[in-house]
mmCIF file of C-alpha atoms and ligand atoms in Angstrom:
data_model
loop_
_atom_site.group_PDB
_atom_site.id
_atom_site.type_symbol
_atom_site.label_atom_id
_atom_site.label_comp_id
_atom_site.label_asym_id
_atom_site.label_seq_id
_atom_site.Cartn_x
_atom_site.Cartn_y
_atom_site.Cartn_z
ATOM 1 C CA MET A 208 -89.300 -58.777 -60.724
ATOM 2 C CA THR A 209 -87.774 -55.569 -59.401
ATOM 3 C CA SER A 210 -90.325 -53.141 -57.941
ATOM 4 C CA THR A 211 -90.571 -49.795 -59.689
ATOM 5 C CA ILE A 212 -92.442 -48.156 -56.774
ATOM 6 C CA THR A 213 -89.051 -47.294 -55.330
ATOM 7 C CA GLY A 214 -85.759 -47.095 -57.237
ATOM 8 C CA SER A 215 -83.460 -44.272 -58.079
ATOM 9 C CA ALA A 216 -85.579 -42.532 -60.765
ATOM 10 C CA ALA A 217 -88.858 -42.795 -58.828
ATOM 11 C CA ASP A 218 -87.268 -41.724 -55.539
ATOM 12 C CA SER A 219 -85.477 -38.854 -57.238
ATOM 13 C CA LEU A 220 -88.658 -37.539 -58.900
ATOM 14 C CA ALA A 221 -90.660 -37.919 -55.693
ATOM 15 C CA LEU A 222 -88.119 -35.850 -53.741
ATOM 16 C CA ARG A 223 -87.320 -33.049 -56.207
ATOM 17 C CA ARG A 224 -87.645 -29.536 -54.809
ATOM 18 C CA SER A 225 -87.064 -26.161 -56.327
ATOM 19 C CA THR A 226 -84.013 -24.312 -55.009
ATOM 20 C CA GLN A 227 -84.368 -20.684 -53.875
ATOM 21 C CA PRO A 228 -82.907 -18.362 -56.542
ATOM 22 C CA ASP A 229 -80.210 -16.977 -54.208
ATOM 23 C CA ALA A 230 -79.100 -20.540 -53.368
ATOM 24 C CA LEU A 231 -78.413 -21.357 -57.038
ATOM 25 C CA VAL A 232 -74.713 -20.665 -57.509
ATOM 26 C CA ALA A 233 -71.710 -21.367 -59.757
ATOM 27 C CA PRO A 234 -70.538 -23.705 -61.074
ATOM 28 C CA GLY A 235 -73.378 -24.175 -63.485
ATOM 29 C CA PRO A 236 -73.706 -27.107 -65.857
ATOM 30 C CA SER A 237 -70.842 -27.668 -68.329
ATOM 31 C CA ALA A 238 -71.424 -27.295 -72.063
ATOM 32 C CA ALA A 239 -71.975 -31.065 -72.356
ATOM 33 C CA GLU A 240 -74.397 -31.004 -69.421
ATOM 34 C CA ILE A 241 -76.318 -28.101 -70.966
ATOM 35 C CA ASP A 242 -76.643 -30.108 -74.199
ATOM 36 C CA ARG A 243 -77.999 -33.008 -72.156
ATOM 37 C CA LEU A 244 -80.352 -30.729 -70.229
ATOM 38 C CA VAL A 245 -81.768 -29.322 -73.462
ATOM 39 C CA GLU A 246 -82.129 -32.841 -74.882
ATOM 40 C CA ILE A 247 -84.177 -33.810 -71.800
ATOM 41 C CA ALA A 248 -86.167 -30.559 -71.902
ATOM 42 C CA LEU A 249 -87.291 -31.140 -75.482
ATOM 43 C CA ARG A 250 -88.516 -34.676 -74.838
ATOM 44 C CA VAL A 251 -92.063 -33.582 -74.139
ATOM 45 C CA PRO A 252 -95.465 -34.453 -75.559
ATOM 46 C CA ASP A 253 -96.379 -32.077 -78.372
ATOM 47 C CA HIS A 254 -99.806 -32.613 -79.955
ATOM 48 C CA GLY A 255 -99.473 -32.370 -83.719
ATOM 49 C CA ARG A 256 -95.655 -32.173 -83.529
ATOM 50 C CA LEU A 257 -95.846 -28.414 -83.823
ATOM 51 C CA THR A 258 -92.785 -27.618 -81.680
ATOM 52 C CA PRO A 259 -94.766 -24.722 -80.152
ATOM 53 C CA TRP A 260 -91.897 -23.461 -78.030
ATOM 54 C CA ARG A 261 -88.285 -22.335 -78.189
ATOM 55 C CA LEU A 262 -85.548 -21.835 -75.615
ATOM 56 C CA VAL A 263 -83.343 -18.813 -74.923
ATOM 57 C CA LEU A 264 -80.168 -19.804 -73.045
ATOM 58 C CA ILE A 265 -78.549 -17.052 -70.994
ATOM 59 C CA ALA A 266 -75.173 -17.353 -69.245
ATOM 60 C CA GLY A 267 -71.879 -15.542 -68.682
ATOM 61 C CA GLU A 268 -71.482 -11.960 -69.867
ATOM 62 C CA ALA A 269 -74.796 -12.033 -71.739
ATOM 63 C CA LYS A 270 -76.523 -12.933 -68.482
ATOM 64 C CA GLN A 271 -74.807 -10.094 -66.646
ATOM 65 C CA ARG A 272 -75.868 -7.645 -69.372
ATOM 66 C CA TRP A 273 -79.429 -9.055 -69.420
ATOM 67 C CA VAL A 274 -79.824 -8.464 -65.673
ATOM 68 C CA GLU A 275 -78.285 -4.961 -66.006
ATOM 69 C CA ARG A 276 -80.763 -4.064 -68.765
ATOM 70 C CA LEU A 277 -83.653 -5.421 -66.687
ATOM 71 C CA MET A 278 -82.454 -3.270 -63.770
ATOM 72 C CA GLN A 279 -82.532 -0.196 -66.013
ATOM 73 C CA ILE A 280 -86.140 -0.985 -66.969
ATOM 74 C CA VAL A 281 -87.011 -1.555 -63.297
ATOM 75 C CA GLU A 282 -86.003 2.039 -62.500
ATOM 76 C CA THR A 283 -88.644 3.316 -64.949
ATOM 77 C CA ARG A 284 -91.431 1.349 -63.250
ATOM 78 C CA GLU A 285 -93.812 2.543 -60.552
ATOM 79 C CA ASP A 286 -93.282 -0.697 -58.614
ATOM 80 C CA ALA A 287 -89.468 -0.383 -58.685
ATOM 81 C CA GLY A 288 -89.222 -1.001 -54.923
ATOM 82 C CA LYS A 289 -90.631 -4.479 -55.344
ATOM 83 C CA THR A 290 -89.321 -5.411 -58.785
ATOM 84 C CA ARG A 291 -85.767 -4.307 -57.909
ATOM 85 C CA VAL A 292 -85.687 -7.021 -55.256
ATOM 86 C CA SER A 293 -87.150 -9.753 -57.479
ATOM 87 C CA THR A 294 -84.821 -8.827 -60.353
ATOM 88 C CA ARG A 295 -81.732 -9.069 -58.121
ATOM 89 C CA LYS A 296 -82.738 -12.698 -57.547
ATOM 90 C CA LEU A 297 -81.780 -13.399 -61.151
ATOM 91 C CA THR A 298 -78.148 -12.504 -60.447
ATOM 92 C CA SER A 299 -76.936 -15.621 -58.688
ATOM 93 C CA ALA A 300 -77.830 -18.598 -60.914
ATOM 94 C CA PRO A 301 -75.147 -19.212 -63.572
ATOM 95 C CA LEU A 302 -77.622 -20.438 -66.196
ATOM 96 C CA VAL A 303 -81.061 -19.152 -67.157
ATOM 97 C CA VAL A 304 -83.237 -20.968 -69.674
ATOM 98 C CA VAL A 305 -86.222 -18.966 -70.873
ATOM 99 C CA VAL A 306 -88.924 -21.183 -72.335
ATOM 100 C CA VAL A 307 -90.913 -19.248 -74.925
ATOM 101 C CA SER A 308 -94.343 -20.506 -75.940
ATOM 102 C CA LYS A 309 -95.072 -19.858 -79.627
ATOM 103 C CA PRO A 310 -98.416 -21.431 -80.449
ATOM 104 C CA LEU A 311 -99.694 -21.556 -84.006
ATOM 105 C CA PRO A 312 -102.917 -19.502 -83.894
ATOM 106 C CA GLY A 313 -105.994 -21.003 -85.496
ATOM 107 C CA HIS A 314 -104.453 -24.459 -85.708
ATOM 108 C CA LYS A 315 -106.736 -27.433 -85.088
ATOM 109 C CA VAL A 316 -104.608 -28.242 -82.011
ATOM 110 C CA PRO A 317 -105.988 -25.706 -79.490
ATOM 111 C CA GLU A 318 -103.559 -23.033 -78.308
ATOM 112 C CA TRP A 319 -104.171 -24.200 -74.727
ATOM 113 C CA GLU A 320 -102.623 -27.577 -75.571
ATOM 114 C CA GLN A 321 -99.656 -25.864 -77.167
ATOM 115 C CA TRP A 322 -99.140 -23.753 -74.019
ATOM 116 C CA LEU A 323 -99.273 -26.894 -71.931
ATOM 117 C CA SER A 324 -96.481 -28.406 -74.023
ATOM 118 C CA ALA A 325 -94.319 -25.351 -73.215
ATOM 119 C CA GLY A 326 -95.107 -25.910 -69.535
ATOM 120 C CA ALA A 327 -93.942 -29.499 -69.935
ATOM 121 C CA VAL A 328 -90.614 -28.192 -71.296
ATOM 122 C CA CYS A 329 -90.248 -26.093 -68.113
ATOM 123 C CA MET A 330 -91.008 -29.093 -65.911
ATOM 124 C CA ASN A 331 -88.545 -31.283 -67.808
ATOM 125 C CA LEU A 332 -85.894 -28.612 -67.255
ATOM 126 C CA LEU A 333 -86.528 -28.837 -63.496
ATOM 127 C CA ASN A 334 -86.407 -32.637 -63.504
ATOM 128 C CA GLY A 335 -83.473 -32.696 -65.917
ATOM 129 C CA ALA A 336 -81.439 -30.295 -63.790
ATOM 130 C CA HIS A 337 -82.279 -32.416 -60.745
ATOM 131 C CA ALA A 338 -81.183 -35.621 -62.539
ATOM 132 C CA LEU A 339 -77.879 -33.962 -63.484
ATOM 133 C CA GLY A 340 -77.254 -32.965 -59.854
ATOM 134 C CA TYR A 341 -78.183 -29.277 -60.144
ATOM 135 C CA GLY A 342 -80.892 -27.176 -58.589
ATOM 136 C CA ALA A 343 -83.433 -25.167 -60.539
ATOM 137 C CA ASN A 344 -86.360 -22.788 -60.089
ATOM 138 C CA TRP A 345 -89.207 -22.002 -62.516
ATOM 139 C CA LEU A 346 -90.071 -18.315 -62.347
ATOM 140 C CA THR A 347 -91.965 -15.826 -64.405
ATOM 141 C CA GLY A 348 -92.007 -12.413 -62.690
ATOM 142 C CA TRP A 349 -92.641 -8.921 -64.078
ATOM 143 C CA HIS A 350 -90.003 -9.373 -66.792
ATOM 144 C CA ALA A 351 -92.011 -12.240 -68.326
ATOM 145 C CA TYR A 352 -94.874 -9.818 -69.070
ATOM 146 C CA ASP A 353 -93.256 -6.403 -69.565
ATOM 147 C CA ALA A 354 -92.942 -5.543 -73.282
ATOM 148 C CA GLN A 355 -89.548 -3.820 -72.889
ATOM 149 C CA ALA A 356 -88.196 -6.798 -70.953
ATOM 150 C CA THR A 357 -89.504 -9.429 -73.364
ATOM 151 C CA ALA A 358 -88.051 -7.410 -76.253
ATOM 152 C CA LEU A 359 -84.599 -8.110 -74.761
ATOM 153 C CA LEU A 360 -85.299 -11.796 -75.442
ATOM 154 C CA GLY A 361 -86.476 -11.120 -78.978
ATOM 155 C CA LEU A 362 -90.057 -12.175 -78.327
ATOM 156 C CA ALA A 363 -92.251 -11.898 -81.405
ATOM 157 C CA GLU A 364 -95.974 -11.111 -81.567
ATOM 158 C CA GLY A 365 -97.950 -14.028 -80.108
ATOM 159 C CA GLU A 366 -95.016 -15.438 -78.160
ATOM 160 C CA LYS A 367 -95.189 -15.660 -74.366
ATOM 161 C CA VAL A 368 -92.666 -16.471 -71.663
ATOM 162 C CA ALA A 369 -93.758 -19.822 -70.199
ATOM 163 C CA GLY A 370 -90.902 -19.912 -67.727
ATOM 164 C CA VAL A 371 -87.630 -18.347 -66.703
ATOM 165 C CA VAL A 372 -85.834 -21.408 -65.376
ATOM 166 C CA LEU A 373 -82.810 -20.682 -63.205
ATOM 167 C CA VAL A 374 -80.207 -23.464 -62.966
ATOM 168 C CA GLY A 375 -77.099 -23.817 -60.827
ATOM 169 C CA SER A 376 -75.290 -25.708 -58.108
ATOM 170 C CA ILE A 377 -77.217 -25.874 -54.860
ATOM 171 C CA ALA A 378 -75.615 -23.762 -52.100
ATOM 172 C CA GLU A 379 -78.401 -24.651 -49.682
ATOM 173 C CA PRO A 380 -81.239 -27.066 -50.392
ATOM 174 C CA ALA A 381 -84.729 -25.761 -49.674
ATOM 175 C CA PRO A 382 -86.531 -27.556 -46.852
ATOM 176 C CA PRO A 383 -89.498 -29.753 -47.772
ATOM 177 C CA ARG A 384 -92.712 -27.783 -48.230
ATOM 178 C CA PRO A 385 -96.290 -28.888 -47.591
ATOM 179 C CA ARG A 386 -97.772 -30.768 -50.516
ATOM 180 C CA ALA A 387 -101.338 -31.338 -51.577
ATOM 181 C CA ALA A 388 -102.548 -34.626 -50.138
ATOM 182 C CA ALA A 389 -103.193 -37.198 -52.842
ATOM 183 C CA SER A 390 -106.466 -38.083 -51.093
ATOM 184 C CA ASP A 391 -107.656 -34.452 -51.492
ATOM 185 C CA VAL A 392 -106.879 -34.009 -55.160
ATOM 186 C CA ALA A 393 -106.827 -37.486 -56.725
ATOM 187 C CA ARG A 394 -110.045 -39.486 -56.747
ATOM 188 C CA TRP A 395 -111.061 -42.628 -58.594
ATOM 189 C CA LEU A 396 -113.989 -42.049 -60.889
ATOM 190 C CA ALA A 397 -116.914 -43.989 -59.459
ATOM 191 C CA MET A 398 -119.438 -45.045 -62.089
HETATM 192 C C1 LIG B 230 -95.655 -20.813 -64.161
HETATM 193 C C2 LIG B 230 -94.975 -20.583 -62.833
HETATM 194 C C3 LIG B 230 -94.482 -19.327 -62.544
HETATM 195 C C4 LIG B 230 -93.858 -19.051 -61.317
HETATM 196 N N1 LIG B 230 -93.372 -17.805 -61.085
HETATM 197 C C5 LIG B 230 -92.805 -17.529 -59.902
HETATM 198 C C6 LIG B 230 -92.296 -16.234 -59.633
HETATM 199 O O1 LIG B 230 -92.341 -15.339 -60.480
HETATM 200 N N2 LIG B 230 -91.751 -15.992 -58.422
HETATM 201 C C7 LIG B 230 -91.687 -16.977 -57.458
HETATM 202 O O2 LIG B 230 -91.178 -16.720 -56.379
HETATM 203 N N3 LIG B 230 -92.137 -18.226 -57.697
HETATM 204 C C8 LIG B 230 -92.702 -18.525 -58.885
HETATM 205 N N4 LIG B 230 -93.156 -19.787 -59.141
HETATM 206 C C9 LIG B 230 -93.074 -20.797 -58.096
HETATM 207 C C10 LIG B 230 -91.685 -21.398 -57.973
HETATM 208 O O3 LIG B 230 -91.406 -22.221 -59.064
HETATM 209 C C11 LIG B 230 -91.664 -22.126 -56.643
HETATM 210 O O4 LIG B 230 -90.388 -21.980 -56.136
HETATM 211 C C12 LIG B 230 -92.062 -23.573 -56.710
HETATM 212 O O5 LIG B 230 -93.467 -23.641 -56.821
HETATM 213 C C13 LIG B 230 -91.575 -24.330 -55.475
HETATM 214 O O6 LIG B 230 -92.131 -25.575 -55.468
HETATM 215 P P1 LIG B 230 -91.369 -26.970 -55.724
HETATM 216 O O7 LIG B 230 -90.302 -27.136 -54.715
HETATM 217 O O8 LIG B 230 -92.453 -27.972 -55.567
HETATM 218 O O9 LIG B 230 -90.835 -27.014 -57.124
HETATM 219 C C14 LIG B 230 -93.748 -20.090 -60.354
HETATM 220 C C15 LIG B 230 -94.228 -21.369 -60.664
HETATM 221 C C16 LIG B 230 -94.832 -21.621 -61.891
HETATM 222 C C17 LIG B 230 -95.338 -23.012 -62.189
#
């Protein structure tokens, strides 16, 4: 029997790293690759089959205009010095996928579980981009919480930005970073 401890999918998942926003560059995924990426992203557990999330895809001229509008909002903020820098980091990646959490309030499936499902969509976008040979980075940032900025994405009452996932070709891979040791965070239950 072939071992599944190693193998291309296991090795690939074990080695995935986020790419720094400035190192995500054109070319981005093709239309067919974006379809595939979205297909992968949506294959997540979803308690109650509520589909408690939606995606906003941003590329091309719309992406340029989105960043310009964010920059205009930045200039009205007290923390413009800081947010100007973080907003510029959105410029490079050719594709942005905003994952919007839209839990059904008062449903028997707790909202927390519905938020987690949106987080799973973000993670599948990272792994999906990686599997397709692209880099990605899951951000939030000021624009995920600012009402004027979320209005640009058409967020409705009760919706939240779970992730602003940047996707592109990798100009420079990020070096490995320290990871939590399995022995520190994963323990067998002793009973
Ligand atoms: C919900 C969430 C929000 C994040 N928001 C930001 C952010 O706004 N700015 C930032 O620099 N990193 C942010 N990060 C962290 C980046 O994704 C970071 O690059 C990542 O943790 C790198 O680790 P990796 O290589 O293991 O993927 C966020 C991560 C998560 C899970």
